Short mmCIF file of C-alpha atoms in Angstrom, two decimals:
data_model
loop_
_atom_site.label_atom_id
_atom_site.label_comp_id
_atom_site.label_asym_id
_atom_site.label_seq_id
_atom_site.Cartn_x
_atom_site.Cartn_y
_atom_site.Cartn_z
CA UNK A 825 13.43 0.15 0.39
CA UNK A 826 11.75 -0.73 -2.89
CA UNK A 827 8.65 1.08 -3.81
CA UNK A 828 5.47 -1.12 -2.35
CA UNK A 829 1.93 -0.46 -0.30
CA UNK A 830 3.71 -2.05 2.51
CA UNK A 831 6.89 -0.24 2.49
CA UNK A 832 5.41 3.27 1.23
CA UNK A 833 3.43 3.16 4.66
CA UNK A 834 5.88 2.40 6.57
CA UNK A 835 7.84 5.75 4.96
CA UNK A 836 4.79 7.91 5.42
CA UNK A 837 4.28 6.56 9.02
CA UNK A 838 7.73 8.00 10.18
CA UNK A 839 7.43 11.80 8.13
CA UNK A 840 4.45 12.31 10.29
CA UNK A 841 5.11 10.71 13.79
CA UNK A 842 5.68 13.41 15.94
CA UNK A 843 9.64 13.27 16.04
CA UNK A 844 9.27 15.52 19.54
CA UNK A 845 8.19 12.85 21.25
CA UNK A 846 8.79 9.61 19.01
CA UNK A 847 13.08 8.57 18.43
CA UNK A 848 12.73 6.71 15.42
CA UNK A 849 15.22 3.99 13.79
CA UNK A 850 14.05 2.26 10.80
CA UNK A 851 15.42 -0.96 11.13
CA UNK A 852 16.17 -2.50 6.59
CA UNK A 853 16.50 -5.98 5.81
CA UNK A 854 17.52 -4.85 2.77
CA UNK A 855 18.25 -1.44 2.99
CA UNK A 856 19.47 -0.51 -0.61
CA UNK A 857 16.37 0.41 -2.84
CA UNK A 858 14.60 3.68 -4.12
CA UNK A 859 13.17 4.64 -1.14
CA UNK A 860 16.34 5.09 0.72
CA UNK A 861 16.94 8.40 -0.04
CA UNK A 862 13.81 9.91 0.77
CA UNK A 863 15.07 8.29 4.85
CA UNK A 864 17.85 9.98 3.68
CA UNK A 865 16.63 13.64 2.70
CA UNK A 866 14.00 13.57 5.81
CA UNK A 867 16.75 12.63 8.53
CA UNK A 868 15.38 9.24 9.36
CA UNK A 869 17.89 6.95 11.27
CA UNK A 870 18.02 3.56 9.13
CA UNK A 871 19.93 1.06 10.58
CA UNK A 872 20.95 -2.37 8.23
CA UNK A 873 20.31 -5.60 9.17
CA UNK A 874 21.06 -7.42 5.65
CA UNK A 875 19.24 -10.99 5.40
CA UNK A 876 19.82 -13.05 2.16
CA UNK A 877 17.44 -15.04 3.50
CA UNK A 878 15.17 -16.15 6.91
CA UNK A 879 16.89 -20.17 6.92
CA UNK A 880 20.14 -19.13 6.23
CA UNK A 881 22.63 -19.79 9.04
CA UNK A 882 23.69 -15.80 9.31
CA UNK A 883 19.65 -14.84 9.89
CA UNK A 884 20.86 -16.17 13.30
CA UNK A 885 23.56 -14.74 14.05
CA UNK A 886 21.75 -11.38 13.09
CA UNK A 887 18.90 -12.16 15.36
CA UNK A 888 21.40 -12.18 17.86
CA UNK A 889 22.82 -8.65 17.25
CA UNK A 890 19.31 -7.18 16.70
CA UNK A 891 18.12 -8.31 20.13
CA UNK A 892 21.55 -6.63 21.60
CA UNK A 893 20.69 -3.87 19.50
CA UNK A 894 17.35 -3.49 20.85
CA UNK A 895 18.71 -3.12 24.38
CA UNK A 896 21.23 -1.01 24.06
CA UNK A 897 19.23 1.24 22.15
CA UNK A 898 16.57 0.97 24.76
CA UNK A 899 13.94 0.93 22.46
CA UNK A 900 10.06 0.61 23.83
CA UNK A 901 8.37 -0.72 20.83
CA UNK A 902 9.62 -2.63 17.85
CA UNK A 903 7.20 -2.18 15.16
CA UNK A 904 7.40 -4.86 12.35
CA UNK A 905 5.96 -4.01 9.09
CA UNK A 906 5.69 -7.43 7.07
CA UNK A 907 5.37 -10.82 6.96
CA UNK A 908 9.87 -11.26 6.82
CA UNK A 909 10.00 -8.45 9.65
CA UNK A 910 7.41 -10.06 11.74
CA UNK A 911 8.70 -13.55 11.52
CA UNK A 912 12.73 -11.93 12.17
CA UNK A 913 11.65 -9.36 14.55
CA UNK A 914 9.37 -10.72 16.49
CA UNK A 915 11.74 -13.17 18.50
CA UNK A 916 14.13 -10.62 18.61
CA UNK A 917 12.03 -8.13 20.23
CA UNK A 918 10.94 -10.55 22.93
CA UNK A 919 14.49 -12.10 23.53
CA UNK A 920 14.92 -8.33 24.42
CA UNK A 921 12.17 -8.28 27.11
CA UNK A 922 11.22 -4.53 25.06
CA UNK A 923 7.56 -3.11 26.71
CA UNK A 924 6.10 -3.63 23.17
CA UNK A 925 6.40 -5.76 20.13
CA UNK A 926 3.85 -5.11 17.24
CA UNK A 927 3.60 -7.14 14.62
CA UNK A 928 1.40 -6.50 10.88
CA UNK A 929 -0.71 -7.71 9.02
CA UNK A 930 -1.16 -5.88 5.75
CA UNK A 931 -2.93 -8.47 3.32
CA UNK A 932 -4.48 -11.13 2.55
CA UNK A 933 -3.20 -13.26 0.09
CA UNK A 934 -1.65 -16.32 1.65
CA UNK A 935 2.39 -16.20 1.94
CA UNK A 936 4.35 -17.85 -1.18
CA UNK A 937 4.61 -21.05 0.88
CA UNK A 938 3.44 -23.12 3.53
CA UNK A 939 6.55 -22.62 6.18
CA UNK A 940 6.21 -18.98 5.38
CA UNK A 941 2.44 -19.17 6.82
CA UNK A 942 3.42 -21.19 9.90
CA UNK A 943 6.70 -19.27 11.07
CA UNK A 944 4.38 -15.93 10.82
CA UNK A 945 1.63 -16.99 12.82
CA UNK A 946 4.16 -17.88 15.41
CA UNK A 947 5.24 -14.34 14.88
CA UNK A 948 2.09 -13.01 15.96
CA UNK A 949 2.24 -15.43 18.99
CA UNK A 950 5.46 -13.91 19.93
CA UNK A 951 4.69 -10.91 19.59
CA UNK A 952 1.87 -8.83 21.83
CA UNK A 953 -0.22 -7.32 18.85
CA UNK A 954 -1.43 -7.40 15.58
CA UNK A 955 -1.20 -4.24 13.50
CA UNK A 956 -3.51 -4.04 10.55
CA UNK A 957 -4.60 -2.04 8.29
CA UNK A 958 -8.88 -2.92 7.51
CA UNK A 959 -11.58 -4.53 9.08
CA UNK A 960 -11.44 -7.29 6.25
CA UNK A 961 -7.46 -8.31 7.20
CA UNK A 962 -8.87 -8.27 11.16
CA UNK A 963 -11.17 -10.62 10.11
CA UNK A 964 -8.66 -12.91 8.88
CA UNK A 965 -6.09 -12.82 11.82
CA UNK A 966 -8.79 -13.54 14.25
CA UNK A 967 -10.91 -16.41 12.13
CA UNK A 968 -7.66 -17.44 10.15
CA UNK A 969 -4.25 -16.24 12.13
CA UNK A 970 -6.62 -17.55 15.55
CA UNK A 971 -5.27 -14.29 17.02
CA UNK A 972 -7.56 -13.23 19.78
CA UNK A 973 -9.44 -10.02 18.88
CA UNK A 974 -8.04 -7.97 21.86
CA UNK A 975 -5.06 -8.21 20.60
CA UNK A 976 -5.94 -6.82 17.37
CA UNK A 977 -5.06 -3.15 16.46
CA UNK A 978 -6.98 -1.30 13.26
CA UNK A 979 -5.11 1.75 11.59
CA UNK A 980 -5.66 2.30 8.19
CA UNK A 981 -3.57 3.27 5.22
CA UNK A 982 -3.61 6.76 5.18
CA UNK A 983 -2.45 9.72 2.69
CA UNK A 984 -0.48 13.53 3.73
CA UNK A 985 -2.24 16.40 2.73
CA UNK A 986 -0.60 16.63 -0.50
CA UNK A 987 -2.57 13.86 -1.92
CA UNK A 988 -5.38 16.43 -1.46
CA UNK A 989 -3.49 19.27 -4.06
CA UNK A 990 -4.80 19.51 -7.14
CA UNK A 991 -2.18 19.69 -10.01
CA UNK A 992 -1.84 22.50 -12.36
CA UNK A 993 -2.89 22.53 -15.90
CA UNK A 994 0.25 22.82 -17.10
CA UNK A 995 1.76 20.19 -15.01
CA UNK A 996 -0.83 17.88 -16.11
CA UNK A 997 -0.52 18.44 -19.63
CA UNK A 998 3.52 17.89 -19.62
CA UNK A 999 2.93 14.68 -17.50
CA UNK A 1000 0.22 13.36 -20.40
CA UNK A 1001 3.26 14.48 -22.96
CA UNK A 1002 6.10 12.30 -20.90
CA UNK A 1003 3.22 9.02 -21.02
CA UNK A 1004 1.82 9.75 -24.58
CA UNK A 1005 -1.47 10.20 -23.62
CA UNK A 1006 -3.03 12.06 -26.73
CA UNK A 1007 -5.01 15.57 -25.88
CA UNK A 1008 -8.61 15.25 -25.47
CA UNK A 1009 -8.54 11.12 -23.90
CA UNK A 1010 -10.42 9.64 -21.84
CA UNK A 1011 -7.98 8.34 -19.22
CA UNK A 1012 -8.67 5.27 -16.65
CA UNK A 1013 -5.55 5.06 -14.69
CA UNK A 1014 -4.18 2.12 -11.91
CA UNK A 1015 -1.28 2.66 -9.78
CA UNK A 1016 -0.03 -0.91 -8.84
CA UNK A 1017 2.56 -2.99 -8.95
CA UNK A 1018 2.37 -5.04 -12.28
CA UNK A 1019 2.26 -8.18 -10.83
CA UNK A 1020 -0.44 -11.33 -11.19
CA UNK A 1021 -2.08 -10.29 -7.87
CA UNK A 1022 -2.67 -6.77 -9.29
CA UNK A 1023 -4.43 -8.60 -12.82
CA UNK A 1024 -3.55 -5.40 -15.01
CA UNK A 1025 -4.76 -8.16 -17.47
CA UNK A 1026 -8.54 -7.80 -16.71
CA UNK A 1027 -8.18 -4.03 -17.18
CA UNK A 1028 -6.50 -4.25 -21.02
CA UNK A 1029 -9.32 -6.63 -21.92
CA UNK A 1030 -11.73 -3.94 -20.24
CA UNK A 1031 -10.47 -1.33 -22.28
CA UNK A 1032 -10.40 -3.76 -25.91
CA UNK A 1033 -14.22 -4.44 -25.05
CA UNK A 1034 -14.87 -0.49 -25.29
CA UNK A 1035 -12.40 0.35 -27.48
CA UNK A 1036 -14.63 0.30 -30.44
CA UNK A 1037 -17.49 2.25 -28.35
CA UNK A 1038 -15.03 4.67 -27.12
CA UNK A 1039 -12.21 5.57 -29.65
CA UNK A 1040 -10.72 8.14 -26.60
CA UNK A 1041 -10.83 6.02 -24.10
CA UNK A 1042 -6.78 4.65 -22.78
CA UNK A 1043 -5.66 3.71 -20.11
CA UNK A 1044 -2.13 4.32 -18.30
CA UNK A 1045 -0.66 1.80 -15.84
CA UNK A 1046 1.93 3.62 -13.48
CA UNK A 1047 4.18 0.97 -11.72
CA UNK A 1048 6.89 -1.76 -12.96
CA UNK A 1049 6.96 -5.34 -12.43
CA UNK A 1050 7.44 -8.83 -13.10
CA UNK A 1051 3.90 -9.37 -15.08
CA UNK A 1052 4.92 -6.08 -17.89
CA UNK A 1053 6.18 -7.95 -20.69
CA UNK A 1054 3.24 -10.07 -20.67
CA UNK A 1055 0.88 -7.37 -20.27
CA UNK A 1056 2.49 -5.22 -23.13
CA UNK A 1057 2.15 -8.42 -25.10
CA UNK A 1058 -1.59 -8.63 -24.50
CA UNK A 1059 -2.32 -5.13 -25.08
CA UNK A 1060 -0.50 -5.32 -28.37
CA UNK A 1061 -2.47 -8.61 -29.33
CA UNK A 1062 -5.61 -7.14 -28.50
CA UNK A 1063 -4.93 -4.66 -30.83
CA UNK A 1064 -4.80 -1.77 -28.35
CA UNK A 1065 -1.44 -1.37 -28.26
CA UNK A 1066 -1.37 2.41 -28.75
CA UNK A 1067 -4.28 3.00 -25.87
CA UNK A 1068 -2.52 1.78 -22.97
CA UNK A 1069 0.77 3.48 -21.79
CA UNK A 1070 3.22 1.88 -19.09
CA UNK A 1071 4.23 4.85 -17.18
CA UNK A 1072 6.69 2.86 -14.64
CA UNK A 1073 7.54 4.11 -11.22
CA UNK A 1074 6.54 7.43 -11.08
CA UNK A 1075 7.20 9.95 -8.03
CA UNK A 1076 4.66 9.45 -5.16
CA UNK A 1077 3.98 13.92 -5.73
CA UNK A 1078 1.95 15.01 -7.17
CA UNK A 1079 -0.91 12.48 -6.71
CA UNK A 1080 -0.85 10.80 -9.89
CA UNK A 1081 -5.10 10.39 -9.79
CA UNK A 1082 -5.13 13.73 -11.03
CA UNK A 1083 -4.64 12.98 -14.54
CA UNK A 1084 -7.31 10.25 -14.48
CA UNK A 1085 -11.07 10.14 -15.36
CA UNK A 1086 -11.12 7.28 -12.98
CA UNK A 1087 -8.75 5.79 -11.24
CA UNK A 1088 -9.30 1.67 -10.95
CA UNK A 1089 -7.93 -1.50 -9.57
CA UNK A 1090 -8.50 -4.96 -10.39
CA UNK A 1091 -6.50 -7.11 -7.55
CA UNK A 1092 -7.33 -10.61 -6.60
CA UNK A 1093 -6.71 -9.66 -3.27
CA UNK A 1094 -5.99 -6.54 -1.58
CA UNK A 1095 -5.12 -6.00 2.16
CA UNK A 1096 -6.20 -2.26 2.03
CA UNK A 1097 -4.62 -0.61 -1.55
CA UNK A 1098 -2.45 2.85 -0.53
CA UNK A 1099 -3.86 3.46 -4.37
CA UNK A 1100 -7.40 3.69 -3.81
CA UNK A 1101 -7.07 5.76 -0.98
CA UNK A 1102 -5.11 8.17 -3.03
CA UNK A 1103 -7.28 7.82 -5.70
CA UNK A 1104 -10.17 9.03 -3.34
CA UNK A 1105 -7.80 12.08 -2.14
CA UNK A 1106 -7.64 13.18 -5.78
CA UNK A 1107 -11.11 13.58 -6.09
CA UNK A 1108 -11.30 10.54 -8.27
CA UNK A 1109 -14.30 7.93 -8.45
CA UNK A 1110 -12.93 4.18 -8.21
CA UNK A 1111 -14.12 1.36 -9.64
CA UNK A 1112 -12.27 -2.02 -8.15
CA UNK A 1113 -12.68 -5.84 -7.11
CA UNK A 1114 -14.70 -6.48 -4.94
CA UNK A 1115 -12.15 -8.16 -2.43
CA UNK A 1116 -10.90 -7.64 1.15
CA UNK A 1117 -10.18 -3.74 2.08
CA UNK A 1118 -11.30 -2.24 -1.24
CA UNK A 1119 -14.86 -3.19 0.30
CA UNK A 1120 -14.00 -1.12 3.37
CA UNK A 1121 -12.48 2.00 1.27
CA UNK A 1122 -15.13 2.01 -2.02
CA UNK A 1123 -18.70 3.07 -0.43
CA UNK A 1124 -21.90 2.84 -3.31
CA UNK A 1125 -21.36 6.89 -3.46
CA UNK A 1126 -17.87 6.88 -4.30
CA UNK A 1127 -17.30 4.15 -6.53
CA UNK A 1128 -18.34 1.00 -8.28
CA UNK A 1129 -17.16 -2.65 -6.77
CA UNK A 1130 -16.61 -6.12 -9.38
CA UNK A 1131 -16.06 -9.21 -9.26
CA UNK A 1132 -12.36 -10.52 -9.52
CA UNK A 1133 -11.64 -11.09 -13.32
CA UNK A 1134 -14.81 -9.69 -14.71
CA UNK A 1135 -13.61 -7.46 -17.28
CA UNK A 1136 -17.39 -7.12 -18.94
CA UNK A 1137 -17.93 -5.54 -15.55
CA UNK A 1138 -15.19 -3.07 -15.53
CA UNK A 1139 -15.96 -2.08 -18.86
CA UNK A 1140 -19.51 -1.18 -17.90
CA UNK A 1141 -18.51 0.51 -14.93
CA UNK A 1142 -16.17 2.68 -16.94
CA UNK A 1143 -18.52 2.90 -19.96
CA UNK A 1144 -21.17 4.11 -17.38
CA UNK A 1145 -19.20 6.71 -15.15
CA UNK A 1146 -17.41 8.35 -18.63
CA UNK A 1147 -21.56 9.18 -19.84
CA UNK A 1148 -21.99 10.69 -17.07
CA UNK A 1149 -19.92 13.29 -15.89
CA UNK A 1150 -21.49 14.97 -13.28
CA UNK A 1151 -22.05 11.66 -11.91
CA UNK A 1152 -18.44 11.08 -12.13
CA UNK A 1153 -17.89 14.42 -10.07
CA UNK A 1154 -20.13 13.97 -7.42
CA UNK A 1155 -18.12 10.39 -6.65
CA UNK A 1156 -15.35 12.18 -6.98
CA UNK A 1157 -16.31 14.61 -4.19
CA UNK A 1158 -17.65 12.44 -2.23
CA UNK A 1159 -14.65 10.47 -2.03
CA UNK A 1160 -12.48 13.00 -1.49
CA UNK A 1161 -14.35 13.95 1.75
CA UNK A 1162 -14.11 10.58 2.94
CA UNK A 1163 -10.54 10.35 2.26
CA UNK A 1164 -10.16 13.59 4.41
CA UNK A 1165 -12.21 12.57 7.11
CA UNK A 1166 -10.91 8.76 7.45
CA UNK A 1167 -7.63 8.72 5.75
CA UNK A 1168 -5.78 11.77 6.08
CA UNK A 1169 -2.73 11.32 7.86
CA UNK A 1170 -4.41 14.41 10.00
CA UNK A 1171 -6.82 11.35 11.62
CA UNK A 1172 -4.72 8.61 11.82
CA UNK A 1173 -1.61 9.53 12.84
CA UNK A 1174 -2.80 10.92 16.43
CA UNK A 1175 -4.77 7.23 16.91
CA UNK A 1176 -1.57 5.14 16.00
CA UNK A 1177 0.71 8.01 18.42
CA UNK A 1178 -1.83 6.94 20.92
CA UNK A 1179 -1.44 3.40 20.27
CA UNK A 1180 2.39 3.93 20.71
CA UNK A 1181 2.32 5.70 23.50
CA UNK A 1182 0.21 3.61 26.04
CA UNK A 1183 2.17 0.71 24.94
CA UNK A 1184 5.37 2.55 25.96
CA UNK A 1185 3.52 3.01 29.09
CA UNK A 1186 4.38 6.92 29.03
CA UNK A 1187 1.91 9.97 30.00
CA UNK A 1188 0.52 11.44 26.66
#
């Protein structure tokens, strides 16, 4: 229930199923978070199964009552989302004997430890597929994971259609008040997690190398995390304290993009980023690392691709795109027409009710 990629998908997955045809439970390890209300507000059955942790002796005993859950729900498909759902649900679902159990794969990073790796890639030989969500992550459960590729199922990250809505003036200009970004900026924006994986770090240093060159330029980091005192500490020692605003969790709508110039990314490694896709929905062009699905998502005509760390090579990108504004606007379109034509939840939500519905073995 906290605010993540992962768990945001999960939440958009279930407002757009077809709840005519699909009875959907939500099944929380940890059901108390931010998200929980908007299950709430949208009638979505959640049902708790707390864990404190997977080798504790009570993970057990709540394997146990999932499994019985499972049956006398009579549910056709357990869906895990993660790495600690796959690794708890998977056994459950097949001590069950359920038609389906599909488990994820939604990065690429390796897990935090070594156990963590092994117990999930007996998760996804438990289970009967692997969910994931680019061609870059399928490429690492069959080559990595050693999951056959048959068994592999691609659906992408995808936005609703009110990523596509522009935002009004007004409501702009009161959301660059509430920030402090100054009238008349040039704004590069990332919507991440501030965490080391997400290396906010090489985008303050980006931003110090121009700031000199371009005395409008900030930038405005929407998201909280573990890695923001340090990064407010940098961007205060680089002496651009005043140019780069922490925003925090903001409301998924409106699409934040909107109040960028660009929107940007600078991960280490990224499974497929929820954020660029909105980015691309906004009508925004993105300039990002050139790692795992941000190579499937940014095409040469709607963005700019750099190496992990290279800050130099943000700053160009950024220092290019801002001279050039109808450059800027034709990425911008142009990735806003992919986003609608691959990423909509308008195209991917009939392939993955497809998916569910032959493995339920049920007529369409």
């Amino acid at each position: 229930m906290q605010v993540g990629g992962t768990e945001l998908n999960a939440l958009r997955t279930v407002e757009q199923l077809d709840r005519s045809r699909f009875d959907v439970t939500i099944i929380s390890l940890q059901p108390d978070g931010p998200l929980a209300e908007r299950y709430r507000v949208g009638g979505i059955r959640v049902v708790p199964f707390r864990l404190t942790s997977l080798y504790a002796f009570g993970s057990v005993q709540q394997g146990w009552r999932l499994a019985a859950w499972l049956r006398r729900e009579r549910i056709d498909i357990l869906h895990c989302h993660d790495l600690y759902s796959n690794i708890f649900g998977a056994p459950c679902g097949r001590a069950a004997r359920l038609r389906a159990v599909i488990t994820s794969r939604r990065w690429l990073h390796p897990a935090r430890n070594r156990q963590l790796e092994i117990a999930n890639r007996a998760a996804y030989r438990l289970g009967h597929w692997v969910l994931v969500n680019s061609a870059a992550v399928a490429a690492a459960v069959t080559s990595t994971d050693r999951v056959a590729a048959e068994r592999v199922l691609i659906v992408p990250n995808f936005v609703d259609a009110s990523a596509f809505d522009d935002v009004a003036e007004a409501t702009k200009a009161q959301l660059w008040a509430e920030i402090g970004i100054p009238t008349g900026a040039e704004v590069v924006g990332c919507i991440a997690r501030l965490a080391p994986v997400k290396d906010h770090a090489t985008l303050i240093t980006a931003i110090r190398i121009l700031a000199e060159r371009r005395p409008r330029l900030h930038l405005v980091l929407v998201g909280d995390g573990e890695s923001r005192a340090a990064l407010e500490r940098l961007a205060e020692e680089s002496g651009i304290g005043a140019r780069v605003h922490f925003a925090g969790y903001r409301p998924q709508r409106p699409n934040l993009n909107r109040l960028f110039d660009i929107s940007t990314l600078a991960s280490v490694s990224e499974g497929f980023p929820n954020s660029i896709v909105e980015a691309m929905a906004a009508a925004r062009p993105v300039v990002a690392t050139r790692v795992g699905g941000n190579c499937d998502a940014v095409r040469s005509h709607t963005g700019v691709l750099v190496g992990v760390g290279d800050a130099a090579g943000f700053a160009d990108a950024f220092d290019r795109l801002l001279a050039a504004r109808t450059l800027m606007d034709r990425m911008g379109s142009a990735a806003q027409e992919v986003a609608a034509a691959e990423y909509h939840a308008a195209a991917v939500i009939p392939h993955l009710e497809a998916i569910y519905t032959r493995l339920a073995g049920v007529q369409a």
